mmCIF file of C-alpha atoms in Angstrom:
data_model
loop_
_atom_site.group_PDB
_atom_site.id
_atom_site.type_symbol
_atom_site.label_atom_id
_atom_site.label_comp_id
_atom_site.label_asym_id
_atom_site.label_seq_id
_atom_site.Cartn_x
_atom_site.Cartn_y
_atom_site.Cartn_z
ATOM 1 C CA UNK A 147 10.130 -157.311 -62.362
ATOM 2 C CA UNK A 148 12.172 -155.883 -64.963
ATOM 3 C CA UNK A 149 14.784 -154.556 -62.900
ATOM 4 C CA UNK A 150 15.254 -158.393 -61.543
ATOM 5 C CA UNK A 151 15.502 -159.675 -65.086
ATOM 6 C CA UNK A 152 18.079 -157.280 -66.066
ATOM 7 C CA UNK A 153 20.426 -158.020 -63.069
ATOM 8 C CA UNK A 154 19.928 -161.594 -64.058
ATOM 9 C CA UNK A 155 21.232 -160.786 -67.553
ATOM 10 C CA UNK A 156 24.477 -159.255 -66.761
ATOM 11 C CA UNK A 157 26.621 -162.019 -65.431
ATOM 12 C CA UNK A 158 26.179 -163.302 -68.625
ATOM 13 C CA UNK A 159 26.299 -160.034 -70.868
ATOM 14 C CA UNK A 160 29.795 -159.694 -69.107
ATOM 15 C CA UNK A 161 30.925 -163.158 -69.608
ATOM 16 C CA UNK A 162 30.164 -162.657 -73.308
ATOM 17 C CA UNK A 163 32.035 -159.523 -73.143
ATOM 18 C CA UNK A 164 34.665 -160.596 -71.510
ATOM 19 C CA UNK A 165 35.235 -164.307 -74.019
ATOM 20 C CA UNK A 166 35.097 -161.556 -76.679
ATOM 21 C CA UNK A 167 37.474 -159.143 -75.604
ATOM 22 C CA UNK A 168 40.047 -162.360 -75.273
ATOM 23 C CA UNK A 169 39.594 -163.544 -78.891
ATOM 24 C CA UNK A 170 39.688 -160.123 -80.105
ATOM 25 C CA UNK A 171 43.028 -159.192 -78.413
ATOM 26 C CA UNK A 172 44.241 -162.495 -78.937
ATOM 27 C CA UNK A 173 43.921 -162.234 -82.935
ATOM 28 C CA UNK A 174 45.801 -158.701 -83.022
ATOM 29 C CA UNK A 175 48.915 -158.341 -84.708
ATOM 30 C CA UNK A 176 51.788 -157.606 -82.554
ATOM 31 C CA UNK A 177 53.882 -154.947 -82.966
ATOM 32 C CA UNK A 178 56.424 -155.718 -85.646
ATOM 33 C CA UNK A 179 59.418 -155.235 -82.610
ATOM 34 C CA UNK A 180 57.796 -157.643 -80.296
ATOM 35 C CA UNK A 181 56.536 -160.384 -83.713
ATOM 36 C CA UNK A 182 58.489 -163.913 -83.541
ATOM 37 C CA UNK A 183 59.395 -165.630 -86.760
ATOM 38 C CA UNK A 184 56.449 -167.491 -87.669
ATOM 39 C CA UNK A 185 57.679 -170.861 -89.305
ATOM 40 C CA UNK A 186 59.590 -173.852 -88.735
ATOM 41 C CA UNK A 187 62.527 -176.268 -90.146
ATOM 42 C CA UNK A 188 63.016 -179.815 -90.117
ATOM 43 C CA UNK A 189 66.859 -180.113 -88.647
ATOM 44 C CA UNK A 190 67.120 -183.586 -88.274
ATOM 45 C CA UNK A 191 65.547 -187.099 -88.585
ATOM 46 C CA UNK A 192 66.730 -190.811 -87.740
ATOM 47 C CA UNK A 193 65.037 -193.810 -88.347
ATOM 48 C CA UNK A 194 65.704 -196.316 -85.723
ATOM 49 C CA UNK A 195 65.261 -200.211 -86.110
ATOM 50 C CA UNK A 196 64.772 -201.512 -82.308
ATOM 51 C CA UNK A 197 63.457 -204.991 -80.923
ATOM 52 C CA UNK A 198 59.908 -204.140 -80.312
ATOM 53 C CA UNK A 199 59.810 -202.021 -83.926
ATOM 54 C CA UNK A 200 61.401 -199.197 -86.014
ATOM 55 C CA UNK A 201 60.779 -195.586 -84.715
ATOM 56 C CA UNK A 202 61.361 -192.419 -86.044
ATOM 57 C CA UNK A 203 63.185 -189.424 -84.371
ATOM 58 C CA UNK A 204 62.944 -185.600 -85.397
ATOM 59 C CA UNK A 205 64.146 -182.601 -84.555
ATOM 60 C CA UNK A 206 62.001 -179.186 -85.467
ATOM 61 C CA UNK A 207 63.300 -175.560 -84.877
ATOM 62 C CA UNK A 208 60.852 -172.618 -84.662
ATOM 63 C CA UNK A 209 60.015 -169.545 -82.525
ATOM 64 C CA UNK A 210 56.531 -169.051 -80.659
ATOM 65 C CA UNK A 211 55.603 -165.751 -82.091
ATOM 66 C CA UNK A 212 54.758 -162.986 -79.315
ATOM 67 C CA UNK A 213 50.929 -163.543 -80.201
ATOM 68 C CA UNK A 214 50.360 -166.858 -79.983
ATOM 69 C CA UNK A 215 52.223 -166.282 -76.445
ATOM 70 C CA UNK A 216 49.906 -164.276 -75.260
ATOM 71 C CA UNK A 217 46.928 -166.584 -76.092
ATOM 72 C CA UNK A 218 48.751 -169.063 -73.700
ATOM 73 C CA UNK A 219 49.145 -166.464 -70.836
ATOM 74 C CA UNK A 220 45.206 -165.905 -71.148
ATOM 75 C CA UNK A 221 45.324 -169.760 -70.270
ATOM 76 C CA UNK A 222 44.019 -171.101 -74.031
ATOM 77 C CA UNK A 223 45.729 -174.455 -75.102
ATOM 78 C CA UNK A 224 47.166 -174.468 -78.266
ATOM 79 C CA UNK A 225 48.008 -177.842 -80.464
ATOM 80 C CA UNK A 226 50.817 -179.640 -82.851
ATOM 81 C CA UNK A 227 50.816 -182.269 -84.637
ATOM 82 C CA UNK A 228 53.745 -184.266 -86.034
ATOM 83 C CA UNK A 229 53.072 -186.641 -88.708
ATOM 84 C CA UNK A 230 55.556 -189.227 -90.679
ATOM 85 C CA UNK A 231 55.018 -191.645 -93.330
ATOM 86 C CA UNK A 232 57.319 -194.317 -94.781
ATOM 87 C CA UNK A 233 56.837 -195.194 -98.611
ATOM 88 C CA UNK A 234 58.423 -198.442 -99.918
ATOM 89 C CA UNK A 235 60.262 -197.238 -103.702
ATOM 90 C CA UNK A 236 59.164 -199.031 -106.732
ATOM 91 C CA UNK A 237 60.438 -198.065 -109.794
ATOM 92 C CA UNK A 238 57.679 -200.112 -112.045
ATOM 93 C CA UNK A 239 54.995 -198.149 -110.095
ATOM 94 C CA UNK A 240 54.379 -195.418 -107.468
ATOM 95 C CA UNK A 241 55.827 -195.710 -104.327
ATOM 96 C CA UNK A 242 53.235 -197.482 -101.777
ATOM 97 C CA UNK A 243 52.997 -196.237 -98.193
ATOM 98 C CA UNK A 244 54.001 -198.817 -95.380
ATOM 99 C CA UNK A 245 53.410 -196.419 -92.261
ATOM 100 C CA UNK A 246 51.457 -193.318 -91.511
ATOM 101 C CA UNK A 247 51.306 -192.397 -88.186
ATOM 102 C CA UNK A 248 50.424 -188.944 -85.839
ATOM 103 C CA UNK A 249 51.686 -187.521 -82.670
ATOM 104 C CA UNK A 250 49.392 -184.740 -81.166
ATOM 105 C CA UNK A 251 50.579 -182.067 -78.537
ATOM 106 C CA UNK A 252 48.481 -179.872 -76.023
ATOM 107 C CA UNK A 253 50.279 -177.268 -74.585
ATOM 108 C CA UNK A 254 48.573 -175.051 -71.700
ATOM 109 C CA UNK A 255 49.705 -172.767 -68.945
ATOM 110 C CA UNK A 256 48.242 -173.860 -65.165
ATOM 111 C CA UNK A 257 47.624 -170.372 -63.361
ATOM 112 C CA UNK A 258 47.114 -172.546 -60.274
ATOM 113 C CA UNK A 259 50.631 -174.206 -60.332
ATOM 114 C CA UNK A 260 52.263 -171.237 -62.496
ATOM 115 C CA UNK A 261 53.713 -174.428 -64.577
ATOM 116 C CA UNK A 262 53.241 -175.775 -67.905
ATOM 117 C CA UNK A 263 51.142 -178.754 -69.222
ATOM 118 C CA UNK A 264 52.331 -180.707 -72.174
ATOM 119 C CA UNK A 265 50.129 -183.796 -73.585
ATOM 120 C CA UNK A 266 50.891 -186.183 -75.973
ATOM 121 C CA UNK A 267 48.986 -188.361 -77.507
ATOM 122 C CA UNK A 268 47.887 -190.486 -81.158
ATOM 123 C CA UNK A 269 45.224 -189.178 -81.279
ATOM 124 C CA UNK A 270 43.654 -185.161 -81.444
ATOM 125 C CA UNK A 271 43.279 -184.376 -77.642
ATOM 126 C CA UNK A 272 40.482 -181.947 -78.112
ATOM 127 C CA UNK A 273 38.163 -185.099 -77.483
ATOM 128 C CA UNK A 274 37.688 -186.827 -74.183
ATOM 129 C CA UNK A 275 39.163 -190.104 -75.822
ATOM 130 C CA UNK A 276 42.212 -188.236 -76.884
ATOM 131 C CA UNK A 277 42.548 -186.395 -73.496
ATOM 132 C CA UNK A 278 42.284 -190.146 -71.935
ATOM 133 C CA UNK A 279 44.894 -191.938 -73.287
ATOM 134 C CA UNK A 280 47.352 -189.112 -73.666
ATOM 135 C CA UNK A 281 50.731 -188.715 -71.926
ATOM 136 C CA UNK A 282 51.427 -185.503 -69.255
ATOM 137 C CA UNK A 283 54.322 -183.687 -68.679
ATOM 138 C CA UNK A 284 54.738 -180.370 -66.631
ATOM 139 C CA UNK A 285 57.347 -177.914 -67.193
ATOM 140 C CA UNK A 286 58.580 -174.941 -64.612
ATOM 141 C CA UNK A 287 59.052 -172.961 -68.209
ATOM 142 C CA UNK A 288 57.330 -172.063 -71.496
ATOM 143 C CA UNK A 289 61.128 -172.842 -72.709
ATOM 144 C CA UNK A 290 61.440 -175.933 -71.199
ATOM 145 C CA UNK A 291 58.208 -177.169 -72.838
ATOM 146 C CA UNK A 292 58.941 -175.888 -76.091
ATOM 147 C CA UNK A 293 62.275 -178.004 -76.476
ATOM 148 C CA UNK A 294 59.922 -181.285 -75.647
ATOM 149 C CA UNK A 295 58.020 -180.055 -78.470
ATOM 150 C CA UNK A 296 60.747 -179.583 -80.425
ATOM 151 C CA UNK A 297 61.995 -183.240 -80.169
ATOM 152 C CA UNK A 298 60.234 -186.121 -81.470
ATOM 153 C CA UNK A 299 61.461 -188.932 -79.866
ATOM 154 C CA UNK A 300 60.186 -192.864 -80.872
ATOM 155 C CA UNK A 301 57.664 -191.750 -83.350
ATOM 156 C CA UNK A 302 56.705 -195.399 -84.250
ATOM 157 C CA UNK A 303 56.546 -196.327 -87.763
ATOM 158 C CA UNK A 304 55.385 -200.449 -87.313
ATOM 159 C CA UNK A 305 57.023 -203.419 -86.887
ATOM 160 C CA UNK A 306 60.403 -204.498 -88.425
ATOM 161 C CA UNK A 307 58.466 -207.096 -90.492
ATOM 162 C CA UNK A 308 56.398 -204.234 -91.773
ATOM 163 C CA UNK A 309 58.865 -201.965 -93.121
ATOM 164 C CA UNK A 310 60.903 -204.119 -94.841
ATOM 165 C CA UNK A 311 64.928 -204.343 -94.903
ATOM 166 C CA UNK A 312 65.699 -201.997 -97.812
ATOM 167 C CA UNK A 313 69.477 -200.304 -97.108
ATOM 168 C CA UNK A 314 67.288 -196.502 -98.212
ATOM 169 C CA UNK A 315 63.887 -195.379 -96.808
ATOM 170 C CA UNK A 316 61.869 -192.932 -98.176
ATOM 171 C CA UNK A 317 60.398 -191.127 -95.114
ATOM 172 C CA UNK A 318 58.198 -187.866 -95.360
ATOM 173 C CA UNK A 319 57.987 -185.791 -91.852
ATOM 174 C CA UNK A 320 55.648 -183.009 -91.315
ATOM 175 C CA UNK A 321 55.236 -180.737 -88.188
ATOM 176 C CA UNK A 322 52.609 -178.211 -87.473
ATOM 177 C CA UNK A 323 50.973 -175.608 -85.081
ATOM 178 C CA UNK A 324 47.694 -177.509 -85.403
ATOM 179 C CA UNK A 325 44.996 -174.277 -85.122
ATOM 180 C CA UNK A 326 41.759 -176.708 -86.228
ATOM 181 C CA UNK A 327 42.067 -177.884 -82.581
ATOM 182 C CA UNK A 328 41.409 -174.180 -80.988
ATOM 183 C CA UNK A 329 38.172 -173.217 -79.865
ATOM 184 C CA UNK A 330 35.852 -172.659 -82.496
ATOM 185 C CA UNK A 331 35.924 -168.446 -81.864
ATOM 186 C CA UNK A 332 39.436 -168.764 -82.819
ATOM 187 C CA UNK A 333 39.594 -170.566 -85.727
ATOM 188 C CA UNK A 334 38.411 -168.374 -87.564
ATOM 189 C CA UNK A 335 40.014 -165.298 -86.315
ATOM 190 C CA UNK A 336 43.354 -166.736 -86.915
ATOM 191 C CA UNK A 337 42.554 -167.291 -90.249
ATOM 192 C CA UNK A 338 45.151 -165.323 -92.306
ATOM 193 C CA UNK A 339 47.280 -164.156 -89.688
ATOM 194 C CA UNK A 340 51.485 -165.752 -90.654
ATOM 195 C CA UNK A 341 51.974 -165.829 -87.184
ATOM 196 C CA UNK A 342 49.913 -168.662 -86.919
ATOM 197 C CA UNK A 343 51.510 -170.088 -89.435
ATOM 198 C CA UNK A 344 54.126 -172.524 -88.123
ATOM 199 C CA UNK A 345 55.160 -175.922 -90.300
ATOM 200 C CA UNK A 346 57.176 -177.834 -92.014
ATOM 201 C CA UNK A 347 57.738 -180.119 -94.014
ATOM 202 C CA UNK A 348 60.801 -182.699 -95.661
ATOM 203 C CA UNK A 349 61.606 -185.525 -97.246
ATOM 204 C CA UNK A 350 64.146 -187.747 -97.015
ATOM 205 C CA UNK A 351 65.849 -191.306 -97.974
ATOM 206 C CA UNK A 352 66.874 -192.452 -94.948
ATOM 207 C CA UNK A 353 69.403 -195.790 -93.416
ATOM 208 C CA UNK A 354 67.382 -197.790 -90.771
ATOM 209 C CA UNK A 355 70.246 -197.765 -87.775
ATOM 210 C CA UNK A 356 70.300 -200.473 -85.117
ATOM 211 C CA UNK A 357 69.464 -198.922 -81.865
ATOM 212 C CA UNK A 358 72.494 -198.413 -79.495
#
């Protein structure tokens, strides 16, 4: 009877194992050769006034660090966010914000297809009602995916009503490697680690231009 029980118990002593041994490699440091430049930067941004509303577009430079690679090549889904809000100037008071709005990104390696899986969506996609109304995209390339990442295209801000028709807009962006959407293991064993670490953040008065 007891040698049935303990044959029993080992599928799931090595699937333990075995989700352990993932998170624990996973949250290494990389060699300092092999380490990416954790970070990003804010390159450009356009506010766009078009007939159905006025959209914001962004673009974001950063490198995927070595580490957080090889937590997608062990076929975890890692998350970004980009976030803007608009703030109407006052000078008799403090500014008042007119649009905040979210763009969430899953990114995840198929090992059926060998390709790449981007979602999109407003809201976190960790959640089946996130999951449901997102956006897909598949990539032949980790590259390829990356540079949708990198460009935020019709980020949209509200109507034209809403925003107003001030000549200068005061428009914050901020992007982000998003980690509070990982599995809960991993949250806290990237806690600390600067490759991990990827976001930015600017600021800027900015012309809304007629779409062309």
């Amino acid at each position: 009877m007891k040698s049935t029980r303990t044959e029993r118990r080992w599928p799931v002593l090595l699937a333990v194992l075995l989700w352990a041994w993932v998170i624990w490699t996973a949250c290494l440091p990389a060699p300092a050769a092999a380490q990416g430049r954790p970070g990003a930067t804010i390159t450009q941004m356009r506010l766009e006034q078009a007939d159905d509303g006025v959209y914001l577009g962004a673009a974001v430079q950063f490198e995927l660090p070595s580490l957080v690679e090889e937590v997608l090549d062990k076929g975890i889904a890692i998350y970004f966010v980009a976030e803007a809000e608009l703030f109407q100037e006052r000078w008799y008071w403090t500014d008042r914000k007119v649009a905040q709005v979210q763009r969430h990104m899953r990114l995840a390696y198929q090992p059926l297809t060998r390709r790449w899986r981007l979602n999109v969506s407003p809201l976190p996609i960790t959640g089946a009602v996130g999951m449901g109304i997102s956006l897909n995209q598949n990539f032949d390339t980790l590259s390829d995916a990356l540079d949708a990442i990198k460009r935020i295209g019709r980020l949209r801000l509200g109507d034209v009503a809403e925003i107003g028709d001030e000549p200068l807009h005061q428009v914050t962006f901020r992007f982000r490697l998003d980690t509070s959407q990982l599995p809960r293991p991993f949250q806290i064993g990237v806690v600390g680690l600067a490759d991990w670490n990827i976001s930015a953040e600017r600021t800027a008065r900015l012309a809304l231009e007629k779409q062309r």
